[in-house]
Amino acid sequence: MNIEKYTEELITLRHYFHQHPELALQEVETSAYIRKYLEKLGYEIVPIEPTGLIAELPSLRNREKLVVLRAEMDALPIQEQTNLPYASVNQGCMHACGHDMILAAALILAKIVAEEQRMQANFPVRLRFLFEPAEEIGEGAKRMLQAGALENPKADAFLMFHYAADMTFGMAVHQGQASSMINSMQIHVHGKSSHWCEADKGIDAIYAAAQVISAIHDLNETLIRGV
């Protein structure tokens, strides 16, 4: 397969998405653009409120295995100052996390799949594309799951990808969990008051909290270095 023939279109798509970013749960134009692109290729689209999309080729629904691929749509509330010819035209909004390229790559892959399955009757799997809104605020995945994005049938494999500028090829291949989780937690450290001359009868909450912070830092460093 000659994938180089898709390079120009891939770049054009990426530039379009980069120039027209939309914040979480506001990806109206982005969603409409993706839907129009995929419907021209023969995909059936299931919209997920407010802007999410599930896309499949009807001709592949009889395949035994289901592979699901996820692409994020939302941008970040950042003012772009790159002065690029395709810089964001939306004030205070920028694709600064690579979702523009993820969308472009997902659409090109959808196009390749549509073309390949028309040429070979034994295309091996059923492929479902998820275009997830509000990934940056942790809201989109919940809505997609509640809509049954991984059900009917259950997914046999789930693929997602991201880009990293510090990687040699801009991407690392990893099996299993690879992305950060958006979540928060609160830790309450309770001390016990005492007079300075009887410090052994008290509990120094400031010192204890400092130890907690240090331990969390060490844990993060361990995870980052993989040791």
XYZ file of N, CA and C in Angstrom:
681
model
N 0.841 -1.196 0.000
C 0.000 0.000 0.000
C 0.879 1.250 0.000
N 0.580 2.173 -0.889
C 1.327 3.424 -0.975
C 0.621 4.494 -0.137
N 1.086 4.664 1.122
C 0.426 5.636 1.993
C 0.917 7.056 1.735
N 2.013 7.183 1.006
C 2.548 8.524 0.734
C 1.587 9.370 -0.098
N 0.716 8.722 -0.838
C -0.229 9.484 -1.660
C -1.244 10.252 -0.813
N -1.319 9.910 0.477
C -2.257 10.590 1.374
C -1.603 11.747 2.125
N -0.318 11.934 1.937
C 0.425 12.918 2.733
C -0.133 14.328 2.596
N -0.371 14.763 1.379
C -0.843 16.133 1.162
C -2.204 16.361 1.817
N -3.093 15.381 1.679
C -4.412 15.521 2.288
C -4.310 15.492 3.810
N -3.422 14.667 4.331
C -3.206 14.605 5.774
C -2.788 15.970 6.313
N -1.859 16.613 5.631
C -1.383 17.934 6.048
C -2.502 18.965 5.949
N -3.272 18.898 4.870
C -4.384 19.840 4.689
C -5.407 19.708 5.801
N -5.751 18.467 6.152
C -6.704 18.231 7.230
C -6.167 18.757 8.564
N -4.905 18.466 8.825
C -4.316 18.917 10.083
C -4.331 20.439 10.173
N -3.981 21.097 9.092
C -3.979 22.563 9.084
C -5.388 23.115 9.299
N -6.382 22.475 8.695
C -7.768 22.935 8.881
C -8.165 22.848 10.351
N -7.948 21.689 10.960
C -8.342 21.522 12.356
C -7.558 22.459 13.270
N -6.272 22.649 12.960
C -5.472 23.548 13.786
C -5.982 24.987 13.694
N -6.436 25.363 12.529
C -6.886 26.737 12.308
C -8.266 26.988 12.897
N -9.033 25.928 13.107
C -10.409 26.079 13.591
C -10.643 25.260 14.865
N -9.915 25.552 15.926
C -10.064 24.795 17.174
C -11.344 25.176 17.912
N -11.859 24.227 18.686
C -13.046 24.484 19.501
C -12.856 23.826 20.868
N -13.342 24.499 21.895
C -13.170 24.012 23.259
C -14.095 22.834 23.562
N -13.860 22.202 24.697
C -14.605 21.025 25.120
C -16.113 21.260 25.111
N -16.822 20.312 24.512
C -18.288 20.320 24.391
C -18.805 21.447 23.508
N -17.893 22.118 22.793
C -18.280 23.166 21.847
C -17.785 22.831 20.436
N -17.431 21.597 20.177
C -16.793 21.203 18.917
C -17.817 21.034 17.788
N -18.684 22.001 17.618
C -19.797 21.900 16.681
C -19.310 21.845 15.230
N -18.469 22.806 14.844
C -17.973 22.829 13.466
C -17.040 21.657 13.189
N -16.223 21.312 14.165
C -15.319 20.176 14.017
C -16.106 18.892 13.785
N -17.125 18.680 14.591
C -17.963 17.492 14.472
C -18.667 17.444 13.116
N -19.194 18.570 12.679
C -19.891 18.630 11.395
C -18.941 18.327 10.237
N -17.725 18.843 10.324
C -16.724 18.610 9.274
C -16.378 17.122 9.195
N -16.142 16.510 10.350
C -15.800 15.094 10.391
C -16.945 14.249 9.850
N -18.152 14.568 10.260
C -19.308 13.790 9.812
C -19.468 13.860 8.294
N -19.335 15.040 7.738
C -19.459 15.208 6.292
C -18.378 14.423 5.555
N -17.174 14.474 6.067
C -16.039 13.763 5.449
C -16.298 12.258 5.443
N -16.738 11.718 6.565
C -16.928 10.280 6.689
C -18.141 9.785 5.919
N -19.193 10.555 5.902
C -20.389 10.133 5.164
C -20.105 10.023 3.669
N -19.228 10.858 3.150
C -18.838 10.761 1.742
C -18.111 9.449 1.454
N -17.481 8.892 2.486
C -16.760 7.625 2.323
C -17.649 6.414 2.555
N -18.910 6.648 2.921
C -19.844 5.543 3.131
C -20.046 5.133 4.571
N -19.509 5.896 5.500
C -19.674 5.558 6.917
C -21.058 5.944 7.415
N -21.590 5.121 8.302
C -22.809 5.465 9.026
C -22.399 6.116 10.344
N -23.073 7.205 10.676
C -22.684 8.003 11.835
C -23.778 7.965 12.904
N -23.351 7.754 14.131
C -24.245 7.876 15.288
C -23.758 9.070 16.105
N -24.547 10.148 16.183
C -24.124 11.310 16.971
C -24.328 11.075 18.466
N -23.381 11.564 19.252
C -23.459 11.482 20.714
C -23.488 12.912 21.244
N -24.532 13.268 21.937
C -24.685 14.642 22.407
C -23.538 15.067 23.321
N -23.031 16.301 23.155
C -23.504 17.267 22.162
C -22.752 17.205 20.827
N -21.542 16.680 20.810
C -20.741 16.772 19.589
C -19.998 15.485 19.227
N -20.110 14.453 20.024
C -19.394 13.214 19.769
C -19.947 12.447 18.580
N -19.123 11.568 18.011
C -19.529 10.779 16.847
C -19.011 9.348 16.972
N -19.835 8.395 16.532
C -19.432 7.006 16.351
C -19.622 6.690 14.876
N -18.594 6.156 14.223
C -18.647 5.929 12.780
C -18.233 4.504 12.437
N -19.023 3.864 11.568
C -18.704 2.520 11.096
C -19.099 2.356 9.644
N -18.405 1.452 8.962
C -18.783 1.060 7.604
C -19.776 -0.089 7.700
N -20.980 0.060 7.166
C -21.974 -1.022 7.235
C -21.471 -2.330 6.634
N -20.608 -2.237 5.632
C -20.121 -3.430 4.937
C -19.206 -4.297 5.797
N -18.750 -3.774 6.929
C -17.844 -4.537 7.788
C -18.520 -5.051 9.055
N -19.813 -4.852 9.189
C -20.493 -5.209 10.432
C -20.609 -6.712 10.658
N -20.407 -7.507 9.615
C -20.515 -8.953 9.787
C -19.182 -9.606 10.172
N -18.156 -8.819 10.400
C -16.866 -9.367 10.797
C -16.916 -9.837 12.248
N -16.114 -10.837 12.568
C -16.168 -11.458 13.886
C -15.578 -10.569 14.970
N -14.481 -9.894 14.669
C -13.785 -9.094 15.662
C -14.054 -7.601 15.460
N -14.204 -6.881 16.583
C -14.415 -5.430 16.540
C -13.202 -4.713 17.107
N -12.631 -3.833 16.308
C -11.532 -2.980 16.741
C -12.046 -1.547 16.815
N -11.830 -0.888 17.931
C -12.295 0.478 18.145
C -11.092 1.419 18.177
N -11.200 2.521 17.463
C -10.142 3.533 17.457
C -10.721 4.856 17.922
N -10.034 5.501 18.881
C -10.518 6.752 19.466
C -9.665 7.937 19.015
N -10.320 9.046 18.671
C -9.642 10.303 18.356
C -10.328 11.425 19.122
N -9.527 12.319 19.718
C -10.079 13.431 20.492
C -10.283 14.643 19.600
N -11.249 15.489 19.957
C -11.608 16.617 19.101
C -11.339 17.986 19.708
N -11.271 18.095 21.034
C -11.278 19.423 21.652
C -9.897 20.055 21.725
N -9.906 21.381 21.753
C -8.675 22.176 21.874
C -8.572 22.733 23.293
N -7.544 23.535 23.515
C -7.289 24.099 24.842
C -7.544 25.611 24.865
N -7.897 26.150 26.025
C -8.125 27.604 26.140
C -6.807 28.368 26.216
N -6.089 28.380 25.103
C -4.775 29.019 25.003
C -4.776 29.960 23.801
N -4.206 31.124 23.954
C -4.081 32.064 22.843
C -2.855 31.695 22.017
N -3.046 31.366 20.763
C -1.921 30.980 19.920
C -1.095 32.201 19.519
N 0.221 32.056 19.593
C 1.138 33.140 19.242
C 2.256 32.630 18.332
N 1.938 31.644 17.504
C 2.959 31.036 16.643
C 3.195 31.810 15.353
N 2.214 32.605 14.925
C 2.276 33.337 13.656
C 2.371 32.402 12.439
N 1.943 31.177 12.612
C 1.908 30.241 11.492
C 0.808 30.646 10.507
N 0.956 30.314 9.236
C -0.084 30.657 8.263
C -1.409 29.952 8.543
N -1.362 28.861 9.295
C -2.583 28.136 9.646
C -2.879 28.254 11.144
N -2.428 29.335 11.753
C -2.662 29.553 13.184
C -4.150 29.682 13.473
N -4.515 29.463 14.698
C -5.915 29.510 15.118
C -6.564 30.855 14.794
N -7.766 30.779 14.245
C -8.540 31.996 13.972
C -9.539 32.259 15.094
N -9.572 31.374 16.072
C -10.488 31.515 17.200
C -9.729 32.038 18.420
N -10.085 33.227 18.846
C -9.392 33.866 19.958
C -9.458 33.013 21.223
N -8.303 32.898 21.882
C -8.258 32.185 23.151
C -8.447 30.693 23.039
N -8.211 30.122 21.870
C -8.433 28.695 21.669
C -7.373 28.162 20.712
N -6.735 27.057 21.085
C -5.637 26.534 20.267
C -5.531 25.014 20.407
N -5.216 24.357 19.316
C -4.872 22.935 19.367
C -3.404 22.834 19.781
N -3.181 22.879 21.080
C -1.817 22.846 21.608
C -1.456 21.474 22.156
N -2.334 20.498 21.969
C -2.083 19.166 22.522
C -2.107 18.089 21.443
N -2.074 18.489 20.172
C -1.958 17.510 19.109
C -3.242 16.881 18.615
N -4.387 17.316 19.119
C -5.636 16.713 18.679
C -5.934 17.007 17.214
N -5.380 18.098 16.700
C -5.565 18.408 15.277
C -4.952 17.321 14.407
N -3.762 16.873 14.762
C -3.101 15.827 13.998
C -3.744 14.471 14.220
N -4.221 14.220 15.424
C -4.907 12.963 15.708
C -6.159 12.841 14.846
N -6.926 13.923 14.748
C -8.126 13.919 13.909
C -7.776 13.679 12.451
N -6.749 14.368 11.964
C -6.341 14.217 10.569
C -5.920 12.779 10.282
N -5.131 12.193 11.175
C -4.669 10.819 10.988
C -5.833 9.833 11.030
N -6.782 10.050 11.946
C -7.934 9.156 12.053
C -8.785 9.200 10.784
N -8.973 10.394 10.227
C -9.770 10.514 9.004
C -9.075 9.860 7.809
N -7.771 10.018 7.721
C -7.040 9.378 6.634
C -7.093 7.857 6.789
N -6.976 7.374 8.006
C -7.100 5.936 8.234
C -8.494 5.448 7.849
N -9.515 6.226 8.204
C -10.880 5.867 7.821
C -11.013 5.802 6.300
N -10.356 6.698 5.612
C -10.391 6.704 4.148
C -9.687 5.475 3.584
N -8.527 5.139 4.137
C -7.792 3.965 3.681
C -8.613 2.697 3.885
N -9.245 2.579 5.046
C -10.077 1.408 5.342
C -11.230 1.307 4.353
N -11.883 2.435 4.093
C -13.006 2.441 3.147
C -12.557 1.997 1.763
N -11.405 2.445 1.336
C -10.895 2.077 0.008
C -10.443 0.626 -0.030
N -9.778 0.180 1.023
C -9.260 -1.187 1.051
C -10.371 -2.223 1.106
N -11.385 -1.969 1.918
C -12.437 -2.971 2.042
C -13.263 -3.100 0.774
N -13.262 -2.056 -0.055
C -13.940 -2.160 -1.348
C -13.148 -3.028 -2.325
N -11.817 -3.088 -2.117
C -10.966 -3.844 -3.033
C -10.749 -5.288 -2.593
N -10.973 -5.562 -1.315
C -10.787 -6.934 -0.852
C -11.959 -7.370 0.012
N -12.575 -8.464 -0.408
C -13.768 -8.951 0.277
C -13.441 -9.543 1.640
N -12.190 -9.888 1.868
C -11.809 -10.535 3.131
C -11.163 -9.569 4.118
N -11.572 -8.300 4.082
C -11.048 -7.340 5.066
C -11.269 -7.929 6.451
N -10.226 -8.001 7.301
C -10.243 -8.894 8.469
C -11.140 -8.518 9.644
N -11.364 -7.224 9.905
C -12.062 -6.857 11.134
C -13.130 -5.791 10.884
N -13.993 -5.701 11.832
C -14.945 -4.591 11.897
C -14.253 -3.449 12.627
N -14.315 -2.264 12.066
C -13.594 -1.131 12.652
C -14.580 -0.019 13.007
N -14.493 0.443 14.244
C -15.370 1.512 14.726
C -14.515 2.709 15.133
N -14.872 3.875 14.611
C -14.146 5.101 14.942
C -14.947 5.904 15.973
N -14.289 6.318 17.022
C -14.909 7.191 18.018
C -14.249 8.562 17.940
N -15.047 9.579 17.777
C -14.539 10.947 17.812
C -15.071 11.574 19.097
N -14.161 11.680 20.057
C -14.522 12.019 21.429
C -14.388 13.511 21.708
N -15.444 14.122 22.201
C -15.357 15.530 22.617
C -14.809 15.623 24.036
N -14.439 16.805 24.430
C -14.147 17.118 25.839
C -13.171 16.164 26.503
N -12.164 15.723 25.766
C -11.149 14.854 26.370
C -10.338 15.605 27.415
N -10.093 16.890 27.163
C -9.237 17.675 28.044
C -9.830 17.888 29.432
N -11.139 17.793 29.557
C -11.763 17.996 30.868
C -12.316 16.689 31.431
N -12.024 15.578 30.767
C -12.429 14.276 31.280
C -13.901 13.971 31.172
N -14.631 14.719 30.363
C -16.074 14.554 30.272
C -16.481 13.691 29.073
N -15.708 13.767 28.003
C -16.106 13.113 26.761
C -16.157 11.596 26.839
N -15.165 10.985 27.454
C -15.129 9.519 27.536
C -16.355 8.985 28.260
N -16.749 9.670 29.332
C -17.923 9.256 30.086
C -19.171 9.238 29.193
N -19.331 10.269 28.397
C -20.509 10.358 27.528
C -20.479 9.297 26.437
N -19.291 9.043 25.889
C -19.181 8.031 24.843
C -19.481 6.638 25.395
N -18.980 6.359 26.586
C -19.229 5.057 27.202
C -20.702 4.878 27.544
N -21.314 5.937 28.071
C -22.735 5.866 28.411
C -23.601 5.637 27.180
N -23.099 6.074 26.015
C -23.830 5.892 24.760
C -23.574 4.517 24.137
N -22.753 3.687 24.790
C -22.506 2.343 24.293
C -21.431 2.243 23.238
N -20.467 3.149 23.279
C -19.431 3.177 22.245
C -18.602 1.897 22.188
N -18.501 1.178 23.303
C -17.714 -0.059 23.340
C -18.599 -1.300 23.458
N -19.861 -1.140 23.141
C -20.810 -2.246 23.263
C -21.442 -2.571 21.908
N -22.197 -3.667 21.902
C -23.017 -4.071 20.736
C -22.250 -4.146 19.414
N -21.264 -4.996 19.305
C -20.776 -5.932 20.327
C -19.694 -5.285 21.172
N -19.210 -6.026 22.156
C -18.096 -5.538 22.957
C -16.833 -5.497 22.107
N -16.009 -4.507 22.348
C -14.780 -4.351 21.573
C -13.787 -5.458 21.915
N -13.144 -5.996 20.890
C -12.075 -6.977 21.092
C -10.727 -6.287 21.279
N -10.596 -5.097 20.724
C -9.358 -4.327 20.865
C -9.699 -2.849 20.793
N -8.924 -2.070 21.523
C -9.145 -0.614 21.561
C -7.821 0.073 21.262
N -7.842 0.969 20.288
C -6.633 1.682 19.888
C -6.800 3.178 20.118
N -5.761 3.795 20.631
C -5.711 5.243 20.731
C -4.256 5.646 20.493
N -4.072 6.866 20.093
C -2.700 7.300 19.859
C -2.566 8.783 20.146
N -1.345 9.187 20.425
C -1.061 10.588 20.692
C 0.324 10.898 20.141
N 0.631 12.153 20.024
C 1.921 12.561 19.483
C 2.774 13.195 20.572
N 4.075 12.955 20.481
C 5.011 13.505 21.454
C 6.195 14.087 20.700
N 6.379 15.396 20.823
C 7.417 16.079 20.053
C 8.819 15.603 20.416
N 8.987 15.058 21.624
C 10.322 14.637 22.043
C 10.658 13.207 21.622
N 9.709 12.530 20.948
C 9.970 11.192 20.442
C 10.626 11.269 19.066
N 11.474 10.294 18.766
C 12.214 10.298 17.503
C 11.278 10.387 16.307
N 10.215 9.599 16.320
C 9.265 9.604 15.219
C 7.959 10.300 15.591
N 7.968 11.015 16.705
C 6.781 11.748 17.113
C 5.731 10.902 17.796
N 6.002 9.588 17.950
C 5.012 8.717 18.551
C 5.710 7.491 19.133
N 5.192 6.987 20.222
C 5.694 5.755 20.803
C 4.582 4.709 20.753
N 4.934 3.472 20.475
C 3.973 2.379 20.445
C 4.028 1.663 21.781
N 2.869 1.491 22.395
C 2.824 0.941 23.743
C 1.588 0.066 23.886
N 1.757 -1.115 24.469
C 0.622 -1.998 24.719
C 0.153 -1.811 26.154
N -1.155 -1.702 26.324
C -1.699 -1.478 27.658
C -1.956 -0.001 27.901
N -2.094 0.376 29.161
C -2.389 1.757 29.503
C -1.194 2.644 29.192
N -1.477 3.768 28.538
C -0.373 4.636 28.132
C -0.658 6.105 28.349
N -1.894 6.468 28.606
C -2.254 7.883 28.721
C -2.487 8.260 30.170
N -2.338 9.531 30.447
C -2.621 9.998 31.802
C -4.122 10.008 32.040
N -4.513 9.923 33.302
C -5.903 9.954 33.676
C -6.237 11.327 34.244
N -7.356 11.903 33.815
C -7.785 13.184 34.369
C -8.625 12.903 35.609
N -8.085 13.247 36.750
C -8.805 13.009 37.997
C -8.173 13.883 39.074
N -8.754 13.877 40.220
C -8.188 14.659 41.324
C -8.474 13.945 42.632
N -7.691 14.280 43.620
C -7.906 13.717 44.946
C -7.487 14.749 45.984
N -8.028 14.602 47.163
C -7.668 15.479 48.267
C -7.067 14.647 49.395
N -5.972 15.156 49.934
C -5.330 14.501 51.073
C -5.361 15.470 52.250
N -5.951 15.054 53.348
C -6.037 15.891 54.546
C -5.033 15.372 55.584
N -4.146 16.228 55.982
C -3.168 15.886 57.013
C -3.578 16.581 58.316
N -3.847 15.792 59.332
C -4.320 16.342 60.615
C -3.187 16.320 61.637
N -2.947 17.469 62.240
C -1.920 17.559 63.269
C -2.518 17.602 64.667
N -1.657 17.756 65.634
C -2.087 17.873 67.036
C -1.273 18.965 67.699
N -1.969 19.940 68.241
C -1.313 21.095 68.837
C -0.626 20.737 70.156
N 0.525 21.352 70.356
C 1.226 21.174 71.639
C 2.157 22.361 71.870
N 2.565 22.548 73.095
C 3.498 23.622 73.414
C 4.878 23.258 72.880
N 5.683 24.255 72.528
C 6.991 23.988 71.930
C 7.902 23.189 72.838
N 7.714 23.356 74.124
C 8.561 22.628 75.050
C 8.097 21.189 75.270
N 6.932 20.842 74.737
C 6.425 19.467 74.794
C 6.071 18.996 73.373
N 6.993 19.251 72.469
C 6.759 18.924 71.059
C 6.480 17.448 70.837
N 7.043 16.590 71.694
C 6.845 15.149 71.542
C 5.400 14.738 71.782
N 4.592 15.615 72.366
C 3.180 15.309 72.612
C 2.271 15.791 71.479
N 2.858 16.467 70.524
C 2.073 16.986 69.412
C 2.389 16.268 68.106
N 1.684 16.649 67.052
C 1.921 16.122 65.702
C 2.075 17.321 64.772
N 3.238 17.455 64.166
C 3.525 18.588 63.280
C 2.923 18.317 61.905
N 1.769 18.902 61.642
C 1.070 18.667 60.373
C 1.858 19.214 59.187
N 2.560 20.320 59.361
C 3.337 20.902 58.264
C 4.446 19.948 57.837
N 5.153 19.390 58.837
C 6.228 18.452 58.518
C 5.662 17.187 57.858
N 4.542 16.688 58.379
C 3.924 15.487 57.811
C 3.480 15.728 56.365
N 2.883 16.899 56.114
C 2.440 17.231 54.761
C 3.629 17.326 53.811
N 4.744 17.865 54.304
C 5.949 17.963 53.487
C 6.454 16.573 53.093
N 6.370 15.622 54.026
C 6.777 14.251 53.729
C 5.864 13.611 52.677
N 4.567 13.907 52.755
C 3.614 13.392 51.755
C 3.962 13.944 50.377
N 4.206 15.243 50.309
C 4.550 15.879 49.031
C 5.829 15.270 48.458
N 6.813 15.058 49.309
C 8.077 14.467 48.872
C 7.878 13.049 48.352
N 7.031 12.275 49.011
C 6.774 10.891 48.592
C 6.058 10.848 47.247
N 5.106 11.761 47.052
C 4.390 11.820 45.774
C 5.339 12.216 44.653
N 6.217 13.158 44.949
C 7.223 13.558 43.957
C 8.106 12.380 43.572
N 8.553 11.617 44.552
C 9.400 10.452 44.274
C 8.652 9.420 43.446
N 7.379 9.238 43.733
C 6.560 8.289 42.975
C 6.433 8.729 41.521
N 6.178 10.023 41.299
C 6.077 10.545 39.936
C 7.381 10.359 39.177
N 8.499 10.635 39.832
C 9.794 10.472 39.200
C 10.039 9.014 38.814
N 9.616 8.108 39.673
C 9.764 6.677 39.398
C 8.959 6.281 38.167
N 7.730 6.769 38.082
C 6.867 6.445 36.948
C 7.415 7.040 35.652
N 7.914 8.271 35.724
C 8.434 8.936 34.536
C 9.662 8.206 33.992
N 10.529 7.801 34.905
C 11.775 7.138 34.496
C 11.609 5.658 34.231
N 10.502 5.113 34.711
C 10.249 3.698 34.506
C 11.176 2.786 35.286
N 11.619 3.257 36.437
C 12.526 2.444 37.264
C 11.959 2.284 38.672
